[in-house]
Amino acid sequence: MSTPKKVVPLRRVGTHGPDVSVLSLGSWHTYDRMAFEDAVAMVRHAVDLGINLFDVGVYGFPGHPPVFTDVLFSAIVRAAGISRDEYLLSSKLWLEPYPQMSLREQLERALFRVGTDHADLVILGDIRRDDLDLNQLAVDLAELEVDGIIGCWGVNNWSATAIKTIRDHAIKAGSPGPQIAQLKYSPCRRSIPDGAPFAQVFAEGITMQASDILEGGILAGNKKPGREIGRDPGGVRERIVEAADGIAAVAAELEVTPAQLCVAFTLTHPSVSTVLFGATKMQQLVDNVNAIELVERVGAERLRELLAPFWVDADVVNPEGP
């Protein structure tokens, strides 16, 4: 079998980050729901198509069943014959155990599980506490950058104000600061990434990783996901379920899948450097990659016009909020 042509282009993360594929593959509830050989084939094909960024987080928590998706990823890349210089690793760091568990200890454990000694990018999890010391956090991250354990870092669902605050602390600590903001973004959830506060963040050179783009599969047609999905800011999920049929109708007119249409929409945001999605089937991967061609065929402006009626969190979610 011949190697497919690389069709996924690269974009820069922030002002100091690497060049990453505009599509990135996530690990949340994916590899642990697949036959191992299918996962190997899919990840190999993703790399061959030009996807170079893999978000691999440790998602197990005390009191819950153990999760091994990151350990599986380590085995998958070995079985697929993918060398470490062929992909970029994005790892998650959680703020709940910090500073009792240092960032370094947490990261070293995560890297051990995934089978490498450094992360090209780390994403700090949601802020769910009022006593987080952003100054000390910035200092600790700067030390990890200097030591080469991380290449650069970003944040997940932080407010624009929190990002600006930690960026100021980071610059004082000798770091370029956060390079990317991972944000929920889809035809239905747009208020935060498309709002004025984040427009200022993006103007400073920080880019976006669009995430939760299919609302846990709802926008792809699975209206009752049988697995855990992301939280629901603004309580608009039922409205998203209602919007799914309309999005599917637009997709049918364009002769594409609803998932492909949603991926294409996220690619139209001018500050997106990469779009994160999970796939458990080869066809899902192929369909989502074909979204790149859809943007070229229909045009960014037209896609945004077609999907404008399905923006359900407008005037519901505060653009300044997480």
PDB file of C-alpha atoms in Angstrom:
ATOM      1  CA  MET A   1       0.000   0.000   0.000  1.00  0.00           C
ATOM      2  CA  SER A   2       1.390   3.374  -1.001  1.00  0.00           C
ATOM      3  CA  THR A   3       1.779   6.147   1.545  1.00  0.00           C
ATOM      4  CA  PRO A   4      -0.965   8.797   1.145  1.00  0.00           C
ATOM      5  CA  LYS A   5      -0.069  12.338   0.207  1.00  0.00           C
ATOM      6  CA  LYS A   6       0.253  14.737   3.135  1.00  0.00           C
ATOM      7  CA  VAL A   7      -2.773  16.999   2.820  1.00  0.00           C
ATOM      8  CA  VAL A   8      -3.017  18.589   6.281  1.00  0.00           C
ATOM      9  CA  PRO A   9      -1.218  21.963   6.309  1.00  0.00           C
ATOM     10  CA  LEU A  10       0.671  23.477   9.225  1.00  0.00           C
ATOM     11  CA  ARG A  11       0.049  26.640  11.236  1.00  0.00           C
ATOM     12  CA  ARG A  12       2.129  28.285  13.925  1.00  0.00           C
ATOM     13  CA  VAL A  13       1.159  28.012  17.576  1.00  0.00           C
ATOM     14  CA  GLY A  14       1.320  31.515  19.046  1.00  0.00           C
ATOM     15  CA  THR A  15       4.490  33.512  18.479  1.00  0.00           C
ATOM     16  CA  HIS A  16       6.957  31.061  20.044  1.00  0.00           C
ATOM     17  CA  GLY A  17       5.330  27.686  19.463  1.00  0.00           C
ATOM     18  CA  PRO A  18       5.921  24.998  16.851  1.00  0.00           C
ATOM     19  CA  ASP A  19       4.284  24.580  13.480  1.00  0.00           C
ATOM     20  CA  VAL A  20       1.405  22.162  14.033  1.00  0.00           C
ATOM     21  CA  SER A  21      -1.090  20.455  11.775  1.00  0.00           C
ATOM     22  CA  VAL A  22      -4.370  22.344  11.501  1.00  0.00           C
ATOM     23  CA  LEU A  23      -6.040  19.155  12.701  1.00  0.00           C
ATOM     24  CA  SER A  24      -4.908  17.459  15.927  1.00  0.00           C
ATOM     25  CA  LEU A  25      -5.960  14.099  17.271  1.00  0.00           C
ATOM     26  CA  GLY A  26      -7.223  13.767  20.843  1.00  0.00           C
ATOM     27  CA  SER A  27      -7.141  10.796  23.190  1.00  0.00           C
ATOM     28  CA  TRP A  28     -10.133  11.351  25.493  1.00  0.00           C
ATOM     29  CA  HIS A  29     -12.211   8.126  25.434  1.00  0.00           C
ATOM     30  CA  THR A  30     -10.808   7.072  22.073  1.00  0.00           C
ATOM     31  CA  TYR A  31      -7.979   4.517  22.045  1.00  0.00           C
ATOM     32  CA  ASP A  32      -9.429   2.651  25.036  1.00  0.00           C
ATOM     33  CA  ARG A  33     -12.632   2.096  23.020  1.00  0.00           C
ATOM     34  CA  MET A  34     -10.900   0.711  19.919  1.00  0.00           C
ATOM     35  CA  ALA A  35      -9.406  -2.570  18.851  1.00  0.00           C
ATOM     36  CA  PHE A  36      -5.676  -2.061  19.222  1.00  0.00           C
ATOM     37  CA  GLU A  37      -4.875  -2.919  15.607  1.00  0.00           C
ATOM     38  CA  ASP A  38      -7.498  -0.423  14.396  1.00  0.00           C
ATOM     39  CA  ALA A  39      -6.003   2.313  16.567  1.00  0.00           C
ATOM     40  CA  VAL A  40      -2.536   1.580  15.198  1.00  0.00           C
ATOM     41  CA  ALA A  41      -3.775   1.785  11.608  1.00  0.00           C
ATOM     42  CA  MET A  42      -5.666   5.038  12.267  1.00  0.00           C
ATOM     43  CA  VAL A  43      -2.784   6.822  13.993  1.00  0.00           C
ATOM     44  CA  ARG A  44      -0.369   5.681  11.285  1.00  0.00           C
ATOM     45  CA  HIS A  45      -2.726   7.006   8.608  1.00  0.00           C
ATOM     46  CA  ALA A  46      -3.141  10.305  10.483  1.00  0.00           C
ATOM     47  CA  VAL A  47       0.622  10.866  10.495  1.00  0.00           C
ATOM     48  CA  ASP A  48       0.854   9.910   6.831  1.00  0.00           C
ATOM     49  CA  LEU A  49      -1.820  12.516   6.017  1.00  0.00           C
ATOM     50  CA  GLY A  50       0.202  15.201   7.810  1.00  0.00           C
ATOM     51  CA  ILE A  51      -1.315  15.276  11.302  1.00  0.00           C
ATOM     52  CA  ASN A  52       1.593  15.867  13.668  1.00  0.00           C
ATOM     53  CA  LEU A  53      -0.061  16.991  16.937  1.00  0.00           C
ATOM     54  CA  PHE A  54      -1.487  14.455  19.396  1.00  0.00           C
ATOM     55  CA  ASP A  55      -3.241  15.557  22.577  1.00  0.00           C
ATOM     56  CA  VAL A  56      -2.598  12.802  25.101  1.00  0.00           C
ATOM     57  CA  GLY A  57      -3.897  13.461  28.606  1.00  0.00           C
ATOM     58  CA  VAL A  58      -4.021  11.398  31.785  1.00  0.00           C
ATOM     59  CA  TYR A  59      -7.746  11.323  32.531  1.00  0.00           C
ATOM     60  CA  GLY A  60      -7.910   8.916  35.475  1.00  0.00           C
ATOM     61  CA  PHE A  61      -9.016  10.308  38.844  1.00  0.00           C
ATOM     62  CA  PRO A  62      -9.087   8.841  42.365  1.00  0.00           C
ATOM     63  CA  GLY A  63     -12.247   6.881  43.003  1.00  0.00           C
ATOM     64  CA  HIS A  64     -12.846   6.254  39.300  1.00  0.00           C
ATOM     65  CA  PRO A  65     -11.855   3.237  37.197  1.00  0.00           C
ATOM     66  CA  PRO A  66      -8.282   3.514  35.874  1.00  0.00           C
ATOM     67  CA  VAL A  67      -7.880   4.851  32.335  1.00  0.00           C
ATOM     68  CA  PHE A  68      -5.014   3.777  30.125  1.00  0.00           C
ATOM     69  CA  THR A  69      -5.543   5.772  26.939  1.00  0.00           C
ATOM     70  CA  ASP A  70      -2.141   7.478  27.317  1.00  0.00           C
ATOM     71  CA  VAL A  71      -0.365   4.169  27.956  1.00  0.00           C
ATOM     72  CA  LEU A  72      -2.098   2.772  24.883  1.00  0.00           C
ATOM     73  CA  PHE A  73      -0.864   5.724  22.826  1.00  0.00           C
ATOM     74  CA  SER A  74       2.704   4.821  23.743  1.00  0.00           C
ATOM     75  CA  ALA A  75       2.168   1.291  22.444  1.00  0.00           C
ATOM     76  CA  ILE A  76       0.273   2.521  19.377  1.00  0.00           C
ATOM     77  CA  VAL A  77       3.052   4.755  18.067  1.00  0.00           C
ATOM     78  CA  ARG A  78       5.605   1.989  18.593  1.00  0.00           C
ATOM     79  CA  ALA A  79       3.459  -0.551  16.762  1.00  0.00           C
ATOM     80  CA  ALA A  80       2.829   1.957  13.970  1.00  0.00           C
ATOM     81  CA  GLY A  81       6.550   2.573  13.532  1.00  0.00           C
ATOM     82  CA  ILE A  82       6.186   6.281  14.304  1.00  0.00           C
ATOM     83  CA  SER A  83       9.354   7.843  15.687  1.00  0.00           C
ATOM     84  CA  ARG A  84       9.269  10.617  18.291  1.00  0.00           C
ATOM     85  CA  ASP A  85      10.457  13.207  15.780  1.00  0.00           C
ATOM     86  CA  GLU A  86       7.436  12.486  13.569  1.00  0.00           C
ATOM     87  CA  TYR A  87       4.888  13.835  16.023  1.00  0.00           C
ATOM     88  CA  LEU A  88       4.352  16.579  18.597  1.00  0.00           C
ATOM     89  CA  LEU A  89       2.983  15.643  21.995  1.00  0.00           C
ATOM     90  CA  SER A  90       0.478  17.835  23.804  1.00  0.00           C
ATOM     91  CA  SER A  91       0.081  16.821  27.447  1.00  0.00           C
ATOM     92  CA  LYS A  92      -2.436  17.968  30.068  1.00  0.00           C
ATOM     93  CA  LEU A  93      -1.501  19.395  33.476  1.00  0.00           C
ATOM     94  CA  TRP A  94      -4.241  19.536  36.103  1.00  0.00           C
ATOM     95  CA  LEU A  95      -4.451  22.366  38.621  1.00  0.00           C
ATOM     96  CA  GLU A  96      -6.467  20.577  41.316  1.00  0.00           C
ATOM     97  CA  PRO A  97      -3.419  18.860  42.949  1.00  0.00           C
ATOM     98  CA  TYR A  98      -1.096  21.876  42.487  1.00  0.00           C
ATOM     99  CA  PRO A  99       1.065  22.967  44.321  1.00  0.00           C
ATOM    100  CA  GLN A 100       0.939  19.967  46.687  1.00  0.00           C
ATOM    101  CA  MET A 101       1.940  17.951  43.652  1.00  0.00           C
ATOM    102  CA  SER A 102       4.357  20.034  41.611  1.00  0.00           C
ATOM    103  CA  LEU A 103       3.926  20.525  37.894  1.00  0.00           C
ATOM    104  CA  ARG A 104       7.244  18.725  37.373  1.00  0.00           C
ATOM    105  CA  GLU A 105       6.147  15.627  39.308  1.00  0.00           C
ATOM    106  CA  GLN A 106       2.801  15.514  37.572  1.00  0.00           C
ATOM    107  CA  LEU A 107       4.376  15.940  34.159  1.00  0.00           C
ATOM    108  CA  GLU A 108       7.097  13.357  34.751  1.00  0.00           C
ATOM    109  CA  ARG A 109       4.429  10.818  35.675  1.00  0.00           C
ATOM    110  CA  ALA A 110       2.436  11.658  32.562  1.00  0.00           C
ATOM    111  CA  LEU A 111       5.492  11.454  30.310  1.00  0.00           C
ATOM    112  CA  PHE A 112       6.460   8.103  31.815  1.00  0.00           C
ATOM    113  CA  ARG A 113       3.006   6.743  30.997  1.00  0.00           C
ATOM    114  CA  VAL A 114       3.161   8.001  27.433  1.00  0.00           C
ATOM    115  CA  GLY A 115       6.735   6.822  26.892  1.00  0.00           C
ATOM    116  CA  THR A 116       8.753   9.974  26.285  1.00  0.00           C
ATOM    117  CA  ASP A 117      10.894  12.491  28.156  1.00  0.00           C
ATOM    118  CA  HIS A 118       9.369  15.781  27.016  1.00  0.00           C
ATOM    119  CA  ALA A 119       6.145  17.400  25.868  1.00  0.00           C
ATOM    120  CA  ASP A 120       6.187  19.807  22.949  1.00  0.00           C
ATOM    121  CA  LEU A 121       3.124  21.524  24.382  1.00  0.00           C
ATOM    122  CA  VAL A 122       1.333  21.345  27.721  1.00  0.00           C
ATOM    123  CA  ILE A 123      -2.186  22.550  28.352  1.00  0.00           C
ATOM    124  CA  LEU A 124      -3.179  23.669  31.850  1.00  0.00           C
ATOM    125  CA  GLY A 125      -6.618  22.425  32.858  1.00  0.00           C
ATOM    126  CA  ASP A 126      -9.612  24.531  33.856  1.00  0.00           C
ATOM    127  CA  ILE A 127      -9.354  26.872  36.842  1.00  0.00           C
ATOM    128  CA  ARG A 128     -11.840  25.516  39.381  1.00  0.00           C
ATOM    129  CA  ARG A 129     -10.466  27.179  42.541  1.00  0.00           C
ATOM    130  CA  ASP A 130     -10.062  30.696  43.916  1.00  0.00           C
ATOM    131  CA  ASP A 131      -6.675  30.288  45.594  1.00  0.00           C
ATOM    132  CA  LEU A 132      -4.547  29.564  42.512  1.00  0.00           C
ATOM    133  CA  ASP A 133      -1.267  31.521  42.569  1.00  0.00           C
ATOM    134  CA  LEU A 134      -0.837  32.530  38.937  1.00  0.00           C
ATOM    135  CA  ASN A 135       2.526  34.154  39.587  1.00  0.00           C
ATOM    136  CA  GLN A 136       4.046  30.988  41.074  1.00  0.00           C
ATOM    137  CA  LEU A 137       2.435  28.922  38.343  1.00  0.00           C
ATOM    138  CA  ALA A 138       4.115  31.081  35.694  1.00  0.00           C
ATOM    139  CA  VAL A 139       7.483  30.751  37.440  1.00  0.00           C
ATOM    140  CA  ASP A 140       7.170  26.974  37.606  1.00  0.00           C
ATOM    141  CA  LEU A 141       6.261  26.757  33.929  1.00  0.00           C
ATOM    142  CA  ALA A 142       9.214  28.966  32.984  1.00  0.00           C
ATOM    143  CA  GLU A 143      11.551  26.542  34.788  1.00  0.00           C
ATOM    144  CA  LEU A 144      10.129  23.613  32.836  1.00  0.00           C
ATOM    145  CA  GLU A 145      10.690  25.518  29.607  1.00  0.00           C
ATOM    146  CA  VAL A 146      14.296  26.284  30.507  1.00  0.00           C
ATOM    147  CA  ASP A 147      14.902  22.636  31.383  1.00  0.00           C
ATOM    148  CA  GLY A 148      13.509  21.509  28.028  1.00  0.00           C
ATOM    149  CA  ILE A 149      10.828  19.295  29.566  1.00  0.00           C
ATOM    150  CA  ILE A 150       8.191  21.361  27.771  1.00  0.00           C
ATOM    151  CA  GLY A 151       8.449  23.314  24.561  1.00  0.00           C
ATOM    152  CA  CYS A 152       5.636  25.765  25.224  1.00  0.00           C
ATOM    153  CA  TRP A 153       2.342  25.890  27.075  1.00  0.00           C
ATOM    154  CA  GLY A 154      -1.251  26.968  26.876  1.00  0.00           C
ATOM    155  CA  VAL A 155      -4.499  26.882  28.835  1.00  0.00           C
ATOM    156  CA  ASN A 156      -7.868  25.155  28.645  1.00  0.00           C
ATOM    157  CA  ASN A 157     -11.081  27.196  28.957  1.00  0.00           C
ATOM    158  CA  TRP A 158      -9.524  30.053  30.944  1.00  0.00           C
ATOM    159  CA  SER A 159     -11.024  33.523  30.883  1.00  0.00           C
ATOM    160  CA  ALA A 160      -9.343  36.197  28.813  1.00  0.00           C
ATOM    161  CA  THR A 161      -8.505  38.082  32.015  1.00  0.00           C
ATOM    162  CA  ALA A 162      -6.765  35.072  33.583  1.00  0.00           C
ATOM    163  CA  ILE A 163      -4.749  34.532  30.415  1.00  0.00           C
ATOM    164  CA  LYS A 164      -3.589  38.132  30.341  1.00  0.00           C
ATOM    165  CA  THR A 165      -2.674  37.978  34.039  1.00  0.00           C
ATOM    166  CA  ILE A 166      -0.539  34.849  33.784  1.00  0.00           C
ATOM    167  CA  ARG A 167       1.029  36.150  30.594  1.00  0.00           C
ATOM    168  CA  ASP A 168       2.278  39.235  32.452  1.00  0.00           C
ATOM    169  CA  HIS A 169       3.700  37.042  35.234  1.00  0.00           C
ATOM    170  CA  ALA A 170       5.319  34.712  32.697  1.00  0.00           C
ATOM    171  CA  ILE A 171       7.058  37.515  30.826  1.00  0.00           C
ATOM    172  CA  LYS A 172       8.535  38.753  34.112  1.00  0.00           C
ATOM    173  CA  ALA A 173       9.756  35.188  34.750  1.00  0.00           C
ATOM    174  CA  GLY A 174      11.557  35.121  31.403  1.00  0.00           C
ATOM    175  CA  SER A 175       8.967  33.067  29.541  1.00  0.00           C
ATOM    176  CA  PRO A 176       7.045  34.089  26.420  1.00  0.00           C
ATOM    177  CA  GLY A 177       3.910  33.021  28.274  1.00  0.00           C
ATOM    178  CA  PRO A 178       0.903  31.056  27.035  1.00  0.00           C
ATOM    179  CA  GLN A 179       0.951  30.397  23.317  1.00  0.00           C
ATOM    180  CA  ILE A 180      -2.424  28.762  22.827  1.00  0.00           C
ATOM    181  CA  ALA A 181      -5.900  28.739  24.345  1.00  0.00           C
ATOM    182  CA  GLN A 182      -7.885  25.528  24.063  1.00  0.00           C
ATOM    183  CA  LEU A 183     -11.513  26.655  23.856  1.00  0.00           C
ATOM    184  CA  LYS A 184     -14.874  25.031  23.197  1.00  0.00           C
ATOM    185  CA  TYR A 185     -15.808  26.094  19.677  1.00  0.00           C
ATOM    186  CA  SER A 186     -18.469  24.886  17.281  1.00  0.00           C
ATOM    187  CA  PRO A 187     -21.296  26.306  15.157  1.00  0.00           C
ATOM    188  CA  CYS A 188     -23.326  26.314  18.397  1.00  0.00           C
ATOM    189  CA  ARG A 189     -20.770  27.478  21.003  1.00  0.00           C
ATOM    190  CA  ARG A 190     -19.192  30.693  19.783  1.00  0.00           C
ATOM    191  CA  SER A 191     -19.645  33.411  22.387  1.00  0.00           C
ATOM    192  CA  ILE A 192     -16.260  33.112  24.071  1.00  0.00           C
ATOM    193  CA  PRO A 193     -13.907  32.618  21.074  1.00  0.00           C
ATOM    194  CA  ASP A 194     -15.842  35.122  18.950  1.00  0.00           C
ATOM    195  CA  GLY A 195     -16.214  37.692  21.751  1.00  0.00           C
ATOM    196  CA  ALA A 196     -14.351  40.950  22.256  1.00  0.00           C
ATOM    197  CA  PRO A 197     -12.229  39.821  25.269  1.00  0.00           C
ATOM    198  CA  PHE A 198     -10.620  36.995  23.333  1.00  0.00           C
ATOM    199  CA  ALA A 199     -10.190  39.156  20.263  1.00  0.00           C
ATOM    200  CA  GLN A 200      -7.711  41.121  22.399  1.00  0.00           C
ATOM    201  CA  VAL A 201      -5.982  37.905  23.497  1.00  0.00           C
ATOM    202  CA  PHE A 202      -5.630  36.759  19.907  1.00  0.00           C
ATOM    203  CA  ALA A 203      -4.344  40.186  18.890  1.00  0.00           C
ATOM    204  CA  GLU A 204      -1.417  39.643  21.278  1.00  0.00           C
ATOM    205  CA  GLY A 205      -0.330  36.591  19.302  1.00  0.00           C
ATOM    206  CA  ILE A 206      -1.946  33.784  21.269  1.00  0.00           C
ATOM    207  CA  THR A 207      -3.703  31.317  18.989  1.00  0.00           C
ATOM    208  CA  MET A 208      -6.618  28.948  19.558  1.00  0.00           C
ATOM    209  CA  GLN A 209      -7.036  25.197  19.612  1.00  0.00           C
ATOM    210  CA  ALA A 210     -10.710  24.576  18.912  1.00  0.00           C
ATOM    211  CA  SER A 211     -12.020  21.737  21.081  1.00  0.00           C
ATOM    212  CA  ASP A 212     -15.305  19.951  21.826  1.00  0.00           C
ATOM    213  CA  ILE A 213     -16.223  20.803  18.262  1.00  0.00           C
ATOM    214  CA  LEU A 214     -18.870  18.069  17.981  1.00  0.00           C
ATOM    215  CA  GLU A 215     -20.306  18.474  21.497  1.00  0.00           C
ATOM    216  CA  GLY A 216     -19.367  14.927  22.453  1.00  0.00           C
ATOM    217  CA  GLY A 217     -20.726  13.560  19.167  1.00  0.00           C
ATOM    218  CA  ILE A 218     -24.122  15.276  19.333  1.00  0.00           C
ATOM    219  CA  LEU A 219     -23.381  17.446  16.293  1.00  0.00           C
ATOM    220  CA  ALA A 220     -22.217  14.371  14.400  1.00  0.00           C
ATOM    221  CA  GLY A 221     -25.664  12.807  14.875  1.00  0.00           C
ATOM    222  CA  ASN A 222     -25.271  10.933  18.152  1.00  0.00           C
ATOM    223  CA  LYS A 223     -27.826  12.807  20.227  1.00  0.00           C
ATOM    224  CA  LYS A 224     -27.489  10.550  23.275  1.00  0.00           C
ATOM    225  CA  PRO A 225     -23.773   9.908  23.783  1.00  0.00           C
ATOM    226  CA  GLY A 226     -23.108   6.824  25.855  1.00  0.00           C
ATOM    227  CA  ARG A 227     -19.883   8.181  27.308  1.00  0.00           C
ATOM    228  CA  GLU A 228     -18.822  11.108  29.438  1.00  0.00           C
ATOM    229  CA  ILE A 229     -18.718  14.380  27.502  1.00  0.00           C
ATOM    230  CA  GLY A 230     -17.552  17.893  28.336  1.00  0.00           C
ATOM    231  CA  ARG A 231     -19.310  20.288  30.672  1.00  0.00           C
ATOM    232  CA  ASP A 232     -22.118  22.544  29.468  1.00  0.00           C
ATOM    233  CA  PRO A 233     -21.420  26.275  30.029  1.00  0.00           C
ATOM    234  CA  GLY A 234     -24.640  28.231  29.898  1.00  0.00           C
ATOM    235  CA  GLY A 235     -26.824  25.122  30.066  1.00  0.00           C
ATOM    236  CA  VAL A 236     -27.420  25.138  26.299  1.00  0.00           C
ATOM    237  CA  ARG A 237     -26.912  21.467  25.494  1.00  0.00           C
ATOM    238  CA  GLU A 238     -30.598  20.787  24.818  1.00  0.00           C
ATOM    239  CA  ARG A 239     -30.611  23.654  22.347  1.00  0.00           C
ATOM    240  CA  ILE A 240     -27.534  22.130  20.713  1.00  0.00           C
ATOM    241  CA  VAL A 241     -29.369  18.816  20.390  1.00  0.00           C
ATOM    242  CA  GLU A 242     -32.188  20.704  18.667  1.00  0.00           C
ATOM    243  CA  ALA A 243     -29.725  22.472  16.350  1.00  0.00           C
ATOM    244  CA  ALA A 244     -28.104  19.222  15.266  1.00  0.00           C
ATOM    245  CA  ASP A 245     -30.850  18.424  12.740  1.00  0.00           C
ATOM    246  CA  GLY A 246     -30.484  21.812  11.060  1.00  0.00           C
ATOM    247  CA  ILE A 247     -26.725  21.421  10.824  1.00  0.00           C
ATOM    248  CA  ALA A 248     -27.214  17.954   9.346  1.00  0.00           C
ATOM    249  CA  ALA A 249     -29.547  19.432   6.725  1.00  0.00           C
ATOM    250  CA  VAL A 250     -26.929  22.000   5.685  1.00  0.00           C
ATOM    251  CA  ALA A 251     -24.347  19.230   5.515  1.00  0.00           C
ATOM    252  CA  ALA A 252     -26.617  17.175   3.275  1.00  0.00           C
ATOM    253  CA  GLU A 253     -27.023  20.113   0.890  1.00  0.00           C
ATOM    254  CA  LEU A 254     -23.236  20.369   0.673  1.00  0.00           C
ATOM    255  CA  GLU A 255     -22.952  16.564   0.290  1.00  0.00           C
ATOM    256  CA  VAL A 256     -20.748  16.173   3.371  1.00  0.00           C
ATOM    257  CA  THR A 257     -21.175  14.688   6.833  1.00  0.00           C
ATOM    258  CA  PRO A 258     -22.298  16.882   9.745  1.00  0.00           C
ATOM    259  CA  ALA A 259     -18.954  16.236  11.456  1.00  0.00           C
ATOM    260  CA  GLN A 260     -17.062  17.344   8.380  1.00  0.00           C
ATOM    261  CA  LEU A 261     -19.110  20.539   8.252  1.00  0.00           C
ATOM    262  CA  CYS A 262     -18.428  21.316  11.921  1.00  0.00           C
ATOM    263  CA  VAL A 263     -14.695  20.754  11.500  1.00  0.00           C
ATOM    264  CA  ALA A 264     -14.707  23.029   8.459  1.00  0.00           C
ATOM    265  CA  PHE A 265     -16.516  25.730  10.421  1.00  0.00           C
ATOM    266  CA  THR A 266     -13.888  25.763  13.168  1.00  0.00           C
ATOM    267  CA  LEU A 267     -11.127  26.056  10.584  1.00  0.00           C
ATOM    268  CA  THR A 268     -12.621  29.378   9.469  1.00  0.00           C
ATOM    269  CA  HIS A 269     -11.748  31.194  12.694  1.00  0.00           C
ATOM    270  CA  PRO A 270      -8.774  33.457  11.845  1.00  0.00           C
ATOM    271  CA  SER A 271      -6.951  32.701  15.109  1.00  0.00           C
ATOM    272  CA  VAL A 272      -7.248  28.912  15.023  1.00  0.00           C
ATOM    273  CA  SER A 273      -3.912  27.170  14.749  1.00  0.00           C
ATOM    274  CA  THR A 274      -5.345  23.665  15.176  1.00  0.00           C
ATOM    275  CA  VAL A 275      -8.683  21.901  15.585  1.00  0.00           C
ATOM    276  CA  LEU A 276      -8.804  19.062  18.114  1.00  0.00           C
ATOM    277  CA  PHE A 277     -11.037  16.076  17.546  1.00  0.00           C
ATOM    278  CA  GLY A 278     -11.285  12.476  18.658  1.00  0.00           C
ATOM    279  CA  ALA A 279     -11.822   9.565  16.308  1.00  0.00           C
ATOM    280  CA  THR A 280     -12.495   5.894  16.975  1.00  0.00           C
ATOM    281  CA  LYS A 281     -12.914   4.865  13.333  1.00  0.00           C
ATOM    282  CA  MET A 282     -10.728   5.343  10.285  1.00  0.00           C
ATOM    283  CA  GLN A 283     -13.647   6.815   8.333  1.00  0.00           C
ATOM    284  CA  GLN A 284     -14.121   9.524  10.972  1.00  0.00           C
ATOM    285  CA  LEU A 285     -10.496  10.529  10.531  1.00  0.00           C
ATOM    286  CA  VAL A 286     -10.797  10.612   6.736  1.00  0.00           C
ATOM    287  CA  ASP A 287     -14.044  12.607   6.818  1.00  0.00           C
ATOM    288  CA  ASN A 288     -12.591  15.190   9.171  1.00  0.00           C
ATOM    289  CA  VAL A 289      -9.466  15.615   7.062  1.00  0.00           C
ATOM    290  CA  ASN A 290     -11.722  16.210   4.061  1.00  0.00           C
ATOM    291  CA  ALA A 291     -13.063  19.285   5.880  1.00  0.00           C
ATOM    292  CA  ILE A 292      -9.964  21.115   4.670  1.00  0.00           C
ATOM    293  CA  GLU A 293     -11.121  20.695   1.080  1.00  0.00           C
ATOM    294  CA  LEU A 294     -14.638  21.764   2.062  1.00  0.00           C
ATOM    295  CA  VAL A 295     -13.374  25.139   3.315  1.00  0.00           C
ATOM    296  CA  GLU A 296     -11.550  25.632   0.023  1.00  0.00           C
ATOM    297  CA  ARG A 297     -14.589  24.617  -2.030  1.00  0.00           C
ATOM    298  CA  VAL A 298     -17.293  26.617  -0.247  1.00  0.00           C
ATOM    299  CA  GLY A 299     -15.238  29.434   1.289  1.00  0.00           C
ATOM    300  CA  ALA A 300     -14.907  30.522   4.896  1.00  0.00           C
ATOM    301  CA  GLU A 301     -17.350  33.415   4.680  1.00  0.00           C
ATOM    302  CA  ARG A 302     -20.086  31.306   3.104  1.00  0.00           C
ATOM    303  CA  LEU A 303     -19.660  28.521   5.646  1.00  0.00           C
ATOM    304  CA  ARG A 304     -20.053  30.949   8.500  1.00  0.00           C
ATOM    305  CA  GLU A 305     -23.188  32.400   6.882  1.00  0.00           C
ATOM    306  CA  LEU A 306     -24.749  28.955   6.465  1.00  0.00           C
ATOM    307  CA  LEU A 307     -24.120  28.045  10.090  1.00  0.00           C
ATOM    308  CA  ALA A 308     -24.960  31.403  11.690  1.00  0.00           C
ATOM    309  CA  PRO A 309     -28.561  30.338  12.591  1.00  0.00           C
ATOM    310  CA  PHE A 310     -27.221  27.608  14.899  1.00  0.00           C
ATOM    311  CA  TRP A 311     -25.279  29.843  17.287  1.00  0.00           C
ATOM    312  CA  VAL A 312     -27.145  28.994  20.503  1.00  0.00           C
ATOM    313  CA  ASP A 313     -24.995  30.487  23.270  1.00  0.00           C
ATOM    314  CA  ALA A 314     -25.180  34.078  22.019  1.00  0.00           C
ATOM    315  CA  ASP A 315     -26.370  36.338  24.872  1.00  0.00           C
ATOM    316  CA  VAL A 316     -26.276  33.292  27.182  1.00  0.00           C
ATOM    317  CA  VAL A 317     -22.580  32.789  27.925  1.00  0.00           C
ATOM    318  CA  ASN A 318     -20.497  35.770  29.032  1.00  0.00           C
ATOM    319  CA  PRO A 319     -17.577  36.161  26.562  1.00  0.00           C
ATOM    320  CA  GLU A 320     -15.327  37.059  29.496  1.00  0.00           C
ATOM    321  CA  GLY A 321     -16.176  33.894  31.370  1.00  0.00           C
ATOM    322  CA  PRO A 322     -14.607  30.427  31.128  1.00  0.00           C
TER     323      PRO A 322
END
